[in-house]
Coordinates of C-alpha atoms in Angstrom, one line a residue:
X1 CA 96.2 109.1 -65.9
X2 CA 97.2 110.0 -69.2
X3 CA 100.3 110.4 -70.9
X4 CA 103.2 111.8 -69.6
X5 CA 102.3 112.5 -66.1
X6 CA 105.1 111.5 -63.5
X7 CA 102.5 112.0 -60.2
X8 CA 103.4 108.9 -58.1
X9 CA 100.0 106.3 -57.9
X10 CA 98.2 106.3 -55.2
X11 CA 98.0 103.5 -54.1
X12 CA 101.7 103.6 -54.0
X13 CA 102.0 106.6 -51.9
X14 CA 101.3 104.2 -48.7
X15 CA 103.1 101.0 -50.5
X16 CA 105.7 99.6 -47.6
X17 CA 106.1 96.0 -49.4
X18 CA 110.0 94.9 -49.0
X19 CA 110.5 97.4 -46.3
X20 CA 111.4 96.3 -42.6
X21 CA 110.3 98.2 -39.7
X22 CA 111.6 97.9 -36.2
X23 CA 108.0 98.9 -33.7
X24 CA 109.3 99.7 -29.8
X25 CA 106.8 99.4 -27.2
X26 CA 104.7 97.6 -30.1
X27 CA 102.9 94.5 -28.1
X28 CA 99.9 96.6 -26.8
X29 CA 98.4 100.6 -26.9
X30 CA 100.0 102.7 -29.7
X31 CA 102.6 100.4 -30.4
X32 CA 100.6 97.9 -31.4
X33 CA 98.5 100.5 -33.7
X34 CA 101.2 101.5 -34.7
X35 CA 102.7 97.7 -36.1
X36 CA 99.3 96.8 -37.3
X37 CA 99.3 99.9 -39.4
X38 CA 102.4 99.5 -41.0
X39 CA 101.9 95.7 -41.6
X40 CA 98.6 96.5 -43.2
X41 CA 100.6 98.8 -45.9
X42 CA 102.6 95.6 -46.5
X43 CA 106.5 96.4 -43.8
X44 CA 107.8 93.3 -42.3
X45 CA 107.7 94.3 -38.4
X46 CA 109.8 93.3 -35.6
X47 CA 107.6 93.4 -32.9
X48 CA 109.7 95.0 -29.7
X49 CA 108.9 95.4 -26.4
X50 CA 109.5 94.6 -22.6
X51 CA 107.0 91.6 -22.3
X52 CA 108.1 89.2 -25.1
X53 CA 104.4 87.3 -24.9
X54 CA 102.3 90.1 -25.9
X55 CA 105.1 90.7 -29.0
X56 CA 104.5 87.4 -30.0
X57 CA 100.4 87.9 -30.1
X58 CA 100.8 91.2 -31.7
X59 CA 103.0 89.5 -34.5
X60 CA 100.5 86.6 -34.9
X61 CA 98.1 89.1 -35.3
X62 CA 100.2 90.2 -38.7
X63 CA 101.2 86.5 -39.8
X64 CA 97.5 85.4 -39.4
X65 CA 96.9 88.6 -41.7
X66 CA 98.9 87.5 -44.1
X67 CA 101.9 89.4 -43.3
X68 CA 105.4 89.3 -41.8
X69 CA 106.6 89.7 -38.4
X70 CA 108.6 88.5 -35.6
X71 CA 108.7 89.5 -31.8
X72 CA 111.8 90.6 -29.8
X73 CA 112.1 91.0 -25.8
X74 CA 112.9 94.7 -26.0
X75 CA 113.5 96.8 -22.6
X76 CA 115.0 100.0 -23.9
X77 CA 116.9 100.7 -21.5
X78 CA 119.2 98.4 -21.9
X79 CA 121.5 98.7 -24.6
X80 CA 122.2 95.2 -24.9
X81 CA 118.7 94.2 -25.7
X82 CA 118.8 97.2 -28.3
X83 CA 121.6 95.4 -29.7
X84 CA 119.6 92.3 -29.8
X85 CA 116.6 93.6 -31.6
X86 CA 119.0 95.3 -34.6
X87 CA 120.2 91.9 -34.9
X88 CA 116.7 90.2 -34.7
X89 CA 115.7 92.6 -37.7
X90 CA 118.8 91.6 -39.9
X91 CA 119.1 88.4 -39.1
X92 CA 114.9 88.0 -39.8
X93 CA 114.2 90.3 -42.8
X94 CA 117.9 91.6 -44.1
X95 CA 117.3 95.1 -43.7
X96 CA 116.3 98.1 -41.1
X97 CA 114.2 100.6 -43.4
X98 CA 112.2 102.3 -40.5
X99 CA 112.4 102.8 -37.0
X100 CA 109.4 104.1 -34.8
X101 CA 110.8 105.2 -31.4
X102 CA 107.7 104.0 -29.4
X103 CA 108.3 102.8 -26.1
X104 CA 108.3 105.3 -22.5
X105 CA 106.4 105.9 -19.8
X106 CA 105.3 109.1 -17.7
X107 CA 106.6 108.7 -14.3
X108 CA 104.0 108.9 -11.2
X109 CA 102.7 112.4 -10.4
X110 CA 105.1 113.8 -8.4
X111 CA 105.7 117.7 -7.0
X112 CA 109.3 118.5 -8.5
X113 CA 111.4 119.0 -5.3
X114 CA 110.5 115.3 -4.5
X115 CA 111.5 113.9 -7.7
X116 CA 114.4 111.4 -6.4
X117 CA 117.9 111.1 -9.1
X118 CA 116.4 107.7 -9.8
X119 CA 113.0 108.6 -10.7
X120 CA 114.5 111.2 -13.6
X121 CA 117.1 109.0 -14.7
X122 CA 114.5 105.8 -15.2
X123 CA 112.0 108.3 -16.9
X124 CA 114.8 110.1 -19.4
X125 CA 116.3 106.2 -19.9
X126 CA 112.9 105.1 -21.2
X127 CA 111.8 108.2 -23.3
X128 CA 115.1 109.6 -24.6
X129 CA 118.2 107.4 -24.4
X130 CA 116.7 104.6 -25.4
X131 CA 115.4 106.4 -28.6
X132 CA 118.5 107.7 -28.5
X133 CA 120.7 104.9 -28.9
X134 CA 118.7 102.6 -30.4
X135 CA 118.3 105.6 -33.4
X136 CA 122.1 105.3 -33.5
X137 CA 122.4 101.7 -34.2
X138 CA 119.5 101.8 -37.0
X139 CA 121.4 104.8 -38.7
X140 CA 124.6 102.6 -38.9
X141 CA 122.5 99.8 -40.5
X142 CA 121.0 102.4 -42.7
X143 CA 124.0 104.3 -43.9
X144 CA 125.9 101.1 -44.3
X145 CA 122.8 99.6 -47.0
X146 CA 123.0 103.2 -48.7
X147 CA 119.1 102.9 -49.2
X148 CA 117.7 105.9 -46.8
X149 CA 115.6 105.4 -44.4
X150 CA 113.3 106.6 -42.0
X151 CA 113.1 107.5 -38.4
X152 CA 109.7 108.5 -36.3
X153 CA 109.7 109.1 -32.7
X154 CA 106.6 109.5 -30.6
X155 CA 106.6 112.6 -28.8
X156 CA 104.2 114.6 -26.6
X157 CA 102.1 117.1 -26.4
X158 CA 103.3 117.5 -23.3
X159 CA 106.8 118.4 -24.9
X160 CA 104.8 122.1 -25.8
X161 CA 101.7 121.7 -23.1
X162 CA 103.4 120.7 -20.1
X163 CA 101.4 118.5 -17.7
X164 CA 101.3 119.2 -13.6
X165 CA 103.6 117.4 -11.8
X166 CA 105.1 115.6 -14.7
X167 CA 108.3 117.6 -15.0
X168 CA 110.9 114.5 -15.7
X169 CA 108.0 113.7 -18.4
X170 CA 107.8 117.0 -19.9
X171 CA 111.3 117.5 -20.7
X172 CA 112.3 114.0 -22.1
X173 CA 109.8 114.3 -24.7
X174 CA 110.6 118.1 -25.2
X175 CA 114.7 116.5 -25.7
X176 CA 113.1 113.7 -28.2
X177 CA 111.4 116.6 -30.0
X178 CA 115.1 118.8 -30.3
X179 CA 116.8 115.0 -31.0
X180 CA 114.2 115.0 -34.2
X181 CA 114.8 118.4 -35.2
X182 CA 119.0 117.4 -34.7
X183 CA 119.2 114.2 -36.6
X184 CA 116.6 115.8 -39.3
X185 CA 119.7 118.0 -40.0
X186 CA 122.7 115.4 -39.8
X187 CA 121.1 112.5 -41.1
X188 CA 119.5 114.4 -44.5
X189 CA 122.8 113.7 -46.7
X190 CA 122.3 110.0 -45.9
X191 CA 118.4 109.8 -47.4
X192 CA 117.2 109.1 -43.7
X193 CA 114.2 111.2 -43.0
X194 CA 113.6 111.6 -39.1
X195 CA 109.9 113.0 -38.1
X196 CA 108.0 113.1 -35.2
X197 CA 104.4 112.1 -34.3
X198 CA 102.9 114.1 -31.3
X199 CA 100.2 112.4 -29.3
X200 CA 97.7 114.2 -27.0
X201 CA 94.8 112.1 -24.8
X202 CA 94.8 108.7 -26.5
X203 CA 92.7 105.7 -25.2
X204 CA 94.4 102.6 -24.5
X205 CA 93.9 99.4 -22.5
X206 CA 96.9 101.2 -20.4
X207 CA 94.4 104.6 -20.3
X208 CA 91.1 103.1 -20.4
X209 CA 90.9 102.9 -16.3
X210 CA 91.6 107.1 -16.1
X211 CA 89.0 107.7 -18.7
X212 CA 86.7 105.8 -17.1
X213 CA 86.8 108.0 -14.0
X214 CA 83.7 110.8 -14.7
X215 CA 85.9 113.3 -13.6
X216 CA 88.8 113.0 -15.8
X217 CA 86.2 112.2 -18.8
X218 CA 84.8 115.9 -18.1
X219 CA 87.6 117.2 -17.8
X220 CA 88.9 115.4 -21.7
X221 CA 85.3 116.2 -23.0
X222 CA 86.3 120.4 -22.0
X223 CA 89.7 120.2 -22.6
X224 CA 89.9 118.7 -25.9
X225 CA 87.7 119.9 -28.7
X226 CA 87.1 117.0 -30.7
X227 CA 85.5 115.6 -27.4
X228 CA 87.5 112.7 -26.5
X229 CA 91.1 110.8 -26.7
X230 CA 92.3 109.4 -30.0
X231 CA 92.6 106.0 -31.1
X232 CA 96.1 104.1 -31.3
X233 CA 94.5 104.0 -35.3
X234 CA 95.0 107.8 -35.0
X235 CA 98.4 107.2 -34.4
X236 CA 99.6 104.6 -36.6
X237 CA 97.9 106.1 -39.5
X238 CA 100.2 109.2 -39.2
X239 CA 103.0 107.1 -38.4
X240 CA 102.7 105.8 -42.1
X241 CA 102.4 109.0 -43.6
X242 CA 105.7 109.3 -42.3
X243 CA 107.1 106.1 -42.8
X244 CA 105.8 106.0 -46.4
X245 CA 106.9 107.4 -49.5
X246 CA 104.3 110.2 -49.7
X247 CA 106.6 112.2 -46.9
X248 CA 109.0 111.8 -49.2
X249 CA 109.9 116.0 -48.4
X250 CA 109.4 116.1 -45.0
X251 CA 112.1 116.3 -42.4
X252 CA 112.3 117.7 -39.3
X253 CA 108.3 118.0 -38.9
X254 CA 105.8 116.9 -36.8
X255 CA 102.1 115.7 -37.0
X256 CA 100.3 116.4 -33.6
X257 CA 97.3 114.0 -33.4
X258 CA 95.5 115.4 -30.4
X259 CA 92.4 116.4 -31.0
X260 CA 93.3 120.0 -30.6
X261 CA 93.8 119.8 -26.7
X262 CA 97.7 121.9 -27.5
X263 CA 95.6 124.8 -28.8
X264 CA 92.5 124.7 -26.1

């Protein structure tokens, strides 16, 4: 471009190089999308998640790319391993510049009035506290290095479309939803940007078995009017959008990648 045009370059729009970003849930499905994506636009990963050998494949993946990552055993629920994988991202890269809040888990399909205190409590400990707490420890990094940052937790659809028999489900990803809009608010002075990505039907290793059943791909085929589940590709490409600097305005928003099932 000519002259004096101040329009930031394309292809720095998407540019993460120098930027370290913390993946929960990251060594298979969407969270390994999701890491692949961001390593592709040039982040330095920490690869997070319950079963430390599929981390370590998922970050090989990214060194054999020509990028850099390391793994961390990562159950979210405890906040000592949370502690350990805000250490394993300072101690490997320097820096915490994004955090994807990745990792949870429906519980099994279960009428509400047999829902035992232990199911809801493991179910809002993997979707919400978790996020939760490991969000608080990142912000302290953040705040403390003065450079911004940004926070994306993966929601629901089912936060807005609630599925049957999924109650404890529903409402920890509607509370990660409010905890976006919340820290959106508090965190702005700071530079920290907190979105949220919003995932309907997606096809996974994890998934693959339910889609496979005729039934349930009828009912995806009628339900959702592209036709069929996303991609974890679907999902980490929004996820950079939002980690990147051309979301450099948003705050407080969400990108629903569902293939319109919320509005069918």
């Amino acid at each position: 471009m000519a002259g004096n045009d101040t329009r930031t370059a394309l292809r720095d729009l998407f540019d993460l190089s120098g930027k370290t970003a913390i993946v929960t849930g990251a060594g298979q499905g969407m969270g390994r999308g999701i890491a692949l994506r961001l390593a592709d636009a040039g982040a330095r990963i920490v690869v997070a998640g319950r079963t430390v050998s599929k981390c370590e494949a998922v970050a090989q993946e990214i060194v054999d790319a020509g990028g850099a990552a390391v793994a961390v055993a990562c159950d979210v629920t405890s906040l000592e391993d949370l502690d350990k994988t805000v250490a394993c991202a300072r101690q490997a890269f320097g820096s915490i510049d994004i955090l994807v809040n990745n990792a949870g888990g429906m519980h099994p399909f279960t009428p509400f009035v047999d829902v035992t205190p232990e199911m809801w409590e493991g179910t809002i400990d993997r979707n919400l506290r978790g996020s939760y707490f490991l969000t608080q420890k990142c912000v302290k990094e953040m705040i403390a290095a003065g450079k911004g940052g940004r926070i994306i937790n993966i929601a629901s659809t089912a936060a807005f479309k609630p599925d049957y028999q999924l109650a404890a489900y529903n409402a920890s990803k509607a509370g990660l939803v409010t905890l976006t809009r919340s820290l959106a608010v508090e965190l702005a002075p700071h530079g920290i940007l907190v979105n949220a990505v919003v995932p309907g039907p997606i096809h996974t290793d994890n998934t693959a078995p339910v889609y496979a059943d005729p039934k349930i791909a009828a009912m995806v085929k009628a339900r959702v009017p592209l036709g069929q589940p996303g991609a974890p590709e679907d999902i980490g490409n929004a996820v950079l959008f939002c980690a990147s600097p051309a979301s450099r305005h948003m705050t407080g928003g969400m990108i629903v990648i569902d293939g319109g099932f919320m509005w069918s």
